[in-house]
Short mmCIF file of C-alpha atoms in Angstrom, two decimals:
data_model
loop_
_atom_site.label_atom_id
_atom_site.label_comp_id
_atom_site.label_asym_id
_atom_site.label_seq_id
_atom_site.Cartn_x
_atom_site.Cartn_y
_atom_site.Cartn_z
CA MET F 1 -29.00 -204.77 -70.45
CA SER F 2 -31.23 -201.88 -71.49
CA ASP F 3 -34.90 -202.19 -70.69
CA TYR F 4 -35.88 -198.87 -72.24
CA ILE F 5 -35.09 -198.04 -75.86
CA VAL F 6 -35.61 -194.81 -77.76
CA LEU F 7 -35.39 -194.76 -81.55
CA ILE F 8 -34.84 -191.33 -83.13
CA ARG F 9 -35.25 -191.18 -86.92
CA ARG F 10 -35.98 -187.49 -87.41
CA LYS F 11 -33.85 -184.42 -87.01
CA LEU F 12 -34.50 -182.76 -83.66
CA SER F 13 -34.46 -179.10 -82.78
CA PRO F 14 -32.01 -178.11 -80.01
CA GLU F 15 -35.03 -177.60 -77.73
CA ALA F 16 -36.31 -181.11 -78.44
CA ALA F 17 -32.84 -182.54 -77.81
CA VAL F 18 -32.69 -180.82 -74.43
CA GLY F 19 -36.14 -182.22 -73.63
CA ILE F 20 -35.02 -185.74 -74.51
CA MET F 21 -31.91 -185.47 -72.35
CA ARG F 22 -34.11 -184.27 -69.46
CA ASP F 23 -36.59 -187.13 -69.97
CA LEU F 24 -33.77 -189.65 -70.09
CA ARG F 25 -32.34 -188.37 -66.82
CA GLU F 26 -35.76 -188.97 -65.27
CA ALA F 27 -36.01 -192.39 -66.91
CA LEU F 28 -32.76 -193.45 -65.26
CA LYS F 29 -34.65 -193.48 -61.94
CA ILE F 30 -36.81 -196.38 -63.06
CA HIS F 31 -35.06 -197.91 -66.08
CA GLU F 32 -31.78 -199.74 -66.33
CA ALA F 33 -29.28 -198.18 -68.77
CA PRO F 34 -31.65 -196.76 -71.39
CA LEU F 35 -30.39 -197.03 -74.95
CA VAL F 36 -31.02 -194.24 -77.45
CA PHE F 37 -30.46 -195.15 -81.09
CA PHE F 38 -30.18 -192.45 -83.74
CA HIS F 39 -30.88 -193.65 -87.27
CA GLY F 40 -31.33 -191.97 -90.65
CA ASP F 41 -32.13 -188.27 -90.38
CA GLY F 42 -31.90 -188.63 -86.60
CA ALA F 43 -28.15 -189.08 -86.98
CA GLU F 44 -27.90 -185.50 -88.24
CA THR F 45 -28.98 -184.30 -84.84
CA THR F 46 -25.98 -185.80 -83.10
CA SER F 47 -23.48 -183.48 -84.80
CA ASP F 48 -25.49 -180.36 -83.94
CA ARG F 49 -23.41 -178.56 -81.29
CA ALA F 50 -26.37 -176.37 -80.37
CA SER F 51 -28.21 -179.43 -79.06
CA GLY F 52 -25.81 -179.72 -76.13
CA TRP F 53 -25.20 -183.45 -76.42
CA GLU F 54 -21.88 -183.02 -74.59
CA GLU F 55 -24.05 -182.64 -71.49
CA ALA F 56 -25.81 -185.95 -72.16
CA ASP F 57 -26.03 -188.24 -69.17
CA PRO F 58 -23.32 -190.94 -69.31
CA GLY F 59 -25.74 -193.39 -67.70
CA VAL F 60 -27.56 -193.56 -71.02
CA ASP F 61 -26.16 -195.67 -73.88
CA TRP F 62 -26.12 -193.16 -76.76
CA CYS F 63 -25.79 -195.04 -80.05
CA VAL F 64 -25.71 -193.78 -83.63
CA CYS F 65 -26.21 -196.00 -86.66
CA ARG F 66 -22.82 -196.47 -88.27
CA THR F 67 -24.09 -196.32 -91.84
CA SER F 68 -26.32 -193.30 -91.20
CA VAL F 69 -23.46 -191.32 -89.71
CA GLU F 70 -21.00 -192.40 -92.43
CA ARG F 71 -23.41 -191.31 -95.15
CA ARG F 72 -23.55 -187.89 -93.56
CA ALA F 73 -19.76 -187.77 -93.09
CA ALA F 74 -20.40 -186.95 -89.44
CA SER F 75 -18.31 -189.65 -87.72
CA ASP F 76 -15.75 -187.11 -86.49
CA LEU F 77 -18.45 -184.84 -85.10
CA LEU F 78 -19.98 -187.27 -82.63
CA PRO F 79 -20.09 -186.16 -79.01
CA SER F 80 -17.60 -188.06 -76.85
CA SER F 81 -20.31 -189.92 -74.96
CA PHE F 82 -21.80 -191.36 -78.17
CA ARG F 83 -20.79 -194.59 -79.91
CA VAL F 84 -21.48 -195.98 -83.34
CA ALA F 85 -23.48 -199.20 -83.52
CA THR F 86 -25.41 -201.26 -86.01
CA LEU F 87 -29.07 -201.99 -86.45
CA ALA F 88 -28.36 -205.44 -85.03
CA THR F 89 -27.45 -203.73 -81.72
CA PHE F 90 -30.70 -201.80 -81.85
CA TYR F 91 -32.96 -204.77 -82.59
CA GLN F 92 -31.27 -206.99 -80.01
CA ALA F 93 -31.98 -204.29 -77.44
CA VAL F 94 -35.60 -203.95 -78.57
CA LEU F 95 -36.15 -207.66 -78.05
CA SER F 96 -35.41 -207.44 -74.35
CA ALA F 97 -36.87 -203.98 -73.61
CA ARG F 98 -39.90 -203.25 -71.47
CA ARG F 99 -40.53 -199.91 -73.09
CA VAL F 100 -39.76 -198.71 -76.61
CA ASP F 101 -40.29 -195.13 -77.75
CA SER F 102 -39.97 -194.08 -81.35
CA LEU F 103 -39.57 -190.56 -82.66
CA GLY F 104 -39.98 -191.27 -86.33
CA LEU F 105 -40.57 -189.31 -89.48
CA GLY F 106 -44.16 -190.51 -89.31
CA GLY F 107 -44.87 -189.55 -85.70
CA THR F 108 -44.08 -190.43 -82.11
CA LEU F 109 -45.11 -193.43 -80.08
CA SER F 110 -44.31 -194.85 -76.70
CA CYS F 111 -45.16 -198.47 -76.19
CA GLY F 112 -44.77 -200.88 -73.36
CA SER F 113 -43.52 -204.19 -74.57
CA GLY F 114 -45.09 -207.60 -74.14
CA SER F 115 -43.27 -210.89 -73.88
CA GLY F 116 -39.55 -210.93 -74.56
CA ASP F 117 -36.67 -212.82 -76.02
CA ARG F 118 -35.79 -214.73 -72.89
CA PRO F 119 -36.00 -218.53 -72.70
CA GLY F 120 -39.55 -219.79 -72.40
CA GLU F 121 -41.11 -216.57 -73.58
CA GLU F 122 -43.05 -216.18 -76.80
CA PRO F 123 -41.16 -214.29 -79.52
CA LYS F 124 -42.24 -210.69 -79.83
CA HIS F 125 -44.07 -209.57 -82.91
CA LEU F 126 -42.65 -206.31 -84.12
CA LEU F 127 -44.64 -203.90 -86.29
CA LEU F 128 -42.82 -201.26 -88.30
CA GLU F 129 -45.16 -198.44 -89.28
CA VAL F 130 -44.40 -196.26 -92.28
CA GLY F 131 -46.72 -193.26 -92.43
CA PHE F 132 -44.62 -190.53 -94.01
CA ALA F 133 -43.78 -189.70 -97.61
CA PRO F 134 -40.04 -189.89 -98.28
CA THR F 135 -38.43 -186.62 -99.32
CA GLY F 136 -35.58 -188.30 -101.15
CA LEU F 137 -33.78 -191.51 -102.05
CA GLN F 138 -31.82 -191.55 -98.80
CA GLN F 139 -34.98 -191.51 -96.67
CA ARG F 140 -36.45 -194.24 -98.85
CA ARG F 141 -33.35 -196.37 -98.55
CA GLU F 142 -32.88 -195.92 -94.83
CA THR F 143 -36.50 -196.80 -94.14
CA LEU F 144 -36.11 -199.95 -96.22
CA GLU F 145 -32.91 -200.77 -94.34
CA MET F 146 -34.81 -200.71 -91.03
CA ALA F 147 -37.05 -203.45 -92.46
CA LEU F 148 -34.20 -205.40 -94.07
CA ALA F 149 -32.25 -205.43 -90.82
CA ALA F 150 -35.25 -206.98 -89.05
CA ALA F 151 -35.43 -209.51 -91.89
CA ALA F 152 -31.70 -210.25 -91.72
CA LEU F 153 -32.08 -211.06 -88.03
CA GLU F 154 -35.10 -213.24 -88.88
CA LEU F 155 -37.29 -211.33 -86.45
CA ASP F 156 -41.00 -211.97 -86.30
CA ALA F 157 -41.90 -208.64 -87.87
CA SER F 158 -44.23 -206.90 -90.30
CA VAL F 159 -44.29 -203.58 -92.08
CA LEU F 160 -47.47 -201.54 -92.29
CA PHE F 161 -47.68 -198.67 -94.79
CA HIS F 162 -50.45 -196.16 -94.36
CA GLY F 163 -51.41 -192.64 -95.38
CA ASP F 164 -48.52 -190.74 -96.92
CA GLY F 165 -46.31 -193.77 -96.31
CA LEU F 166 -47.91 -195.53 -99.27
CA ALA F 167 -45.64 -193.35 -101.42
CA HIS F 168 -42.76 -195.67 -100.51
CA LEU F 169 -44.39 -198.35 -102.63
CA ALA F 170 -44.70 -196.23 -105.77
CA GLY F 171 -42.16 -195.48 -108.47
CA ASP F 172 -39.02 -197.23 -109.66
CA SER F 173 -37.11 -196.65 -106.43
CA ALA F 174 -39.73 -198.73 -104.63
CA ARG F 175 -38.40 -201.93 -106.15
CA GLY F 176 -36.18 -202.65 -103.12
CA TRP F 177 -39.33 -203.38 -101.09
CA ALA F 178 -40.26 -206.14 -103.54
CA GLN F 179 -37.52 -208.41 -102.20
CA ILE F 180 -39.40 -208.54 -98.89
CA THR F 181 -42.47 -210.02 -100.49
CA ASP F 182 -40.66 -211.99 -103.21
CA PHE F 183 -38.61 -213.89 -100.62
CA GLY F 184 -41.21 -213.87 -97.84
CA LEU F 185 -38.87 -212.03 -95.47
CA LEU F 186 -41.48 -210.12 -93.45
CA GLY F 187 -45.21 -209.50 -93.48
CA MET F 188 -45.92 -206.44 -95.60
CA TYR F 189 -49.25 -204.62 -95.46
CA ALA F 190 -50.67 -201.49 -97.05
CA GLU F 191 -53.59 -199.84 -95.30
CA SER F 192 -55.49 -198.77 -98.35
CA PRO F 193 -58.94 -199.27 -99.83
CA GLY F 194 -57.33 -200.63 -103.00
CA ARG F 195 -53.94 -201.36 -104.49
CA PRO F 196 -51.72 -198.39 -103.62
CA SER F 197 -51.58 -196.00 -106.53
CA GLY F 198 -48.64 -196.66 -108.87
CA SER F 199 -47.41 -199.62 -106.84
CA GLU F 200 -46.04 -202.80 -108.37
CA ILE F 201 -45.12 -204.16 -104.94
CA ALA F 202 -47.17 -207.10 -103.73
CA ALA F 203 -47.97 -205.75 -100.26
CA GLN F 204 -51.17 -207.16 -98.84
CA THR F 205 -53.81 -204.44 -98.77
CA VAL F 206 -55.77 -204.23 -95.52
CA ASP F 207 -58.65 -202.07 -94.32
CA ALA F 208 -58.58 -199.87 -91.22
CA ALA F 209 -60.02 -202.62 -89.01
CA ARG F 210 -57.35 -205.13 -90.06
CA ALA F 211 -54.64 -202.50 -89.60
CA ALA F 212 -55.93 -201.87 -86.08
CA ASP F 213 -55.81 -205.60 -85.46
CA LEU F 214 -52.18 -205.75 -86.63
CA ARG F 215 -51.33 -202.97 -84.18
CA ALA F 216 -53.17 -204.69 -81.36
CA ARG F 217 -51.31 -207.96 -81.95
CA ALA F 218 -47.88 -206.36 -82.03
CA ALA F 219 -45.79 -206.56 -78.86
CA THR F 220 -43.76 -203.58 -80.07
CA ILE F 221 -44.55 -200.90 -82.63
CA LEU F 222 -41.86 -198.74 -84.17
CA ILE F 223 -42.89 -195.57 -85.96
CA LEU F 224 -40.33 -195.13 -88.72
CA MET J 1 -4.76 -200.68 -113.03
CA ALA J 2 -4.58 -203.04 -115.98
CA LEU J 3 -6.98 -205.97 -115.73
CA ALA J 4 -7.58 -208.48 -118.51
CA GLY J 5 -5.91 -206.15 -120.98
CA LYS J 6 -7.98 -203.12 -120.05
CA GLU J 7 -7.24 -200.09 -117.89
CA ILE J 8 -9.69 -200.26 -114.97
CA ALA J 9 -10.23 -197.73 -112.17
CA LEU J 10 -10.71 -199.22 -108.71
CA GLY J 11 -11.87 -197.44 -105.58
CA PRO J 12 -9.94 -197.60 -102.29
CA ASP J 13 -12.03 -200.62 -101.27
CA GLY J 14 -11.13 -202.52 -104.44
CA HIS J 15 -14.52 -202.15 -106.14
CA LEU J 16 -14.77 -201.01 -109.74
CA LEU J 17 -15.52 -197.30 -109.94
CA ASP J 18 -17.49 -197.84 -113.14
CA PRO J 19 -19.72 -200.95 -113.09
CA ASP J 20 -19.82 -200.84 -116.89
CA ASP J 21 -16.14 -201.82 -116.89
CA TRP J 22 -17.06 -205.23 -115.52
CA SER J 23 -16.69 -208.46 -117.46
CA GLU J 24 -16.15 -212.06 -116.46
CA PRO J 25 -12.46 -212.02 -117.50
CA ILE J 26 -11.96 -208.97 -115.28
CA ALA J 27 -13.55 -210.80 -112.35
CA GLU J 28 -11.27 -213.79 -113.00
CA GLU J 29 -8.25 -211.49 -113.11
CA MET J 30 -9.22 -209.71 -109.87
CA ALA J 31 -9.61 -213.07 -108.15
CA ARG J 32 -6.31 -214.36 -109.56
CA LEU J 33 -4.50 -211.35 -108.13
CA ASP J 34 -6.11 -212.19 -104.77
CA GLY J 35 -4.91 -215.78 -105.08
CA LEU J 36 -8.44 -217.08 -105.54
CA GLU J 37 -9.96 -219.29 -108.20
CA LEU J 38 -13.55 -218.53 -109.14
CA CYS J 39 -15.00 -222.03 -109.00
CA ASP J 40 -18.56 -222.81 -110.15
CA LEU J 41 -20.07 -222.12 -106.74
CA ARG J 42 -18.30 -218.78 -106.41
CA TRP J 43 -19.53 -217.88 -109.88
CA TRP J 44 -23.04 -218.94 -108.92
CA LEU J 45 -22.97 -216.50 -105.97
CA ILE J 46 -21.50 -213.67 -108.04
CA ARG J 47 -24.17 -214.09 -110.71
CA PHE J 48 -26.93 -214.37 -108.13
CA VAL J 49 -25.79 -211.18 -106.39
CA ARG J 50 -25.55 -209.35 -109.74
CA ALA J 51 -29.05 -210.50 -110.74
CA HIS J 52 -30.48 -209.48 -107.36
CA TYR J 53 -28.82 -206.08 -107.63
CA GLY J 54 -30.24 -205.60 -111.10
CA GLN J 55 -33.74 -206.44 -109.93
CA TYR J 56 -33.89 -204.75 -106.53
CA GLY J 57 -31.16 -202.13 -106.67
CA MET J 58 -29.17 -203.66 -103.82
CA PRO J 59 -27.38 -206.90 -102.99
CA PRO J 60 -29.30 -209.69 -101.27
CA LEU J 61 -29.40 -210.45 -97.58
CA MET J 62 -27.26 -213.41 -96.62
CA ARG J 63 -30.36 -215.46 -95.75
CA VAL J 64 -31.76 -214.81 -99.22
CA ALA J 65 -28.54 -216.00 -100.85
CA VAL J 66 -28.50 -219.12 -98.66
CA LYS J 67 -32.10 -219.92 -99.53
CA ALA J 68 -31.41 -219.44 -103.23
CA MET J 69 -28.32 -221.60 -103.05
CA ARG J 70 -30.40 -224.38 -101.52
CA GLY J 71 -32.86 -224.02 -104.40
CA ASP J 72 -31.48 -222.78 -107.71
CA GLY J 73 -27.91 -223.35 -106.58
CA GLY J 74 -28.62 -227.04 -106.06
CA LEU J 75 -26.86 -227.24 -102.71
CA GLU J 76 -29.53 -228.50 -100.32
CA ASP J 77 -27.44 -228.20 -97.18
CA ALA J 78 -26.13 -224.69 -97.94
CA SER J 79 -25.78 -222.38 -94.95
CA SER J 80 -24.12 -219.08 -94.17
CA ARG J 81 -20.98 -221.12 -93.38
CA THR J 82 -21.04 -222.39 -96.96
CA LEU J 83 -20.97 -218.82 -98.20
CA TYR J 84 -18.19 -217.84 -95.82
CA ARG J 85 -16.12 -220.79 -97.03
CA LEU J 86 -16.42 -219.35 -100.53
CA PHE J 87 -15.50 -215.81 -99.51
CA PRO J 88 -14.19 -215.68 -95.93
CA ASP J 89 -13.89 -211.88 -95.92
CA GLY J 90 -17.64 -211.42 -96.38
CA PRO J 91 -19.54 -213.42 -98.99
CA ILE J 92 -21.96 -210.76 -100.22
CA ARG J 93 -19.44 -207.95 -100.12
CA GLU J 94 -16.84 -210.01 -101.97
CA ALA J 95 -19.38 -211.24 -104.50
CA CYS J 96 -20.23 -207.58 -105.11
CA ARG J 97 -16.57 -206.72 -105.59
CA TYR J 98 -15.83 -209.54 -108.03
CA GLY J 99 -19.20 -208.85 -109.66
CA GLY J 100 -18.35 -205.24 -110.44
CA LEU J 101 -20.92 -203.80 -108.02
CA PRO J 102 -20.45 -201.02 -105.45
CA ARG J 103 -19.48 -201.91 -101.90
CA PRO J 104 -22.67 -202.58 -99.89
CA GLU J 105 -22.98 -199.57 -97.63
CA SER J 106 -25.64 -200.73 -95.23
CA CYS J 107 -24.80 -201.90 -91.70
CA ILE J 108 -27.27 -204.77 -91.98
#
């Protein structure tokens, strides 16, 4: 079982990929079978021959989101040491991890994890942070799918939009987020002094202090 | 292929290529060819999935469909097993197919 998870949701340069492989080799000294999960734009990185993934350490579980890779027609280009997996695989691993790093479109974060999913332990609260403006429908959809997968698994999770990420809640293509509030699937918050501009989505608006409180209460934060 | 007296184009996964081609008789005909009768509960799920798609741009999560079936669907003890009994090959995906919607592409 992996106790260290890395989520990669942005396209990496070959230099960054080499750095990650080096860091993972180091992590193997103290972590059991780290799992790296490529999702969304991150999946594009896996078919980049210049990144040298063929040299990736086989002690690491290299996973690529099945849907992300199918959308990019890159299934045949995966390095031999990589496997396709679903978001259910990713979230199950997150629940039992001690450390979760995210390299998202909205930034990078490494967080130690609190209590876990083992018997007798309190369920983890998971906070998904969205702080980037989507550049297209695919980025919008894949960010929403991260949240819907958490909802499908009935995880104790919330989504926090802030800064440029508030753009996800504006416009007609934002309507997919409404199902989260309409059916009470997850907590949904917008760090904003008022209703996010152009938004018809019923996210709960919170101030900076409340947003900081949400972060402090989360056992795990994923930067999407 | 000809369905309910109309020439209909289907994709390799059996979903209509043009959602505007859809009608209830076409759904009935697709189900008949699969050896399936669209009973009231199956129709309830198809209509719910179509309405959800129209409102949110994507089909519902299974848990949302189960919750709705317990409420509007009038089946208080509905569960995911109930949905799988209706469409064993994947309730939401099959409801999309008979409902004239694209194949759900997410791995959720």
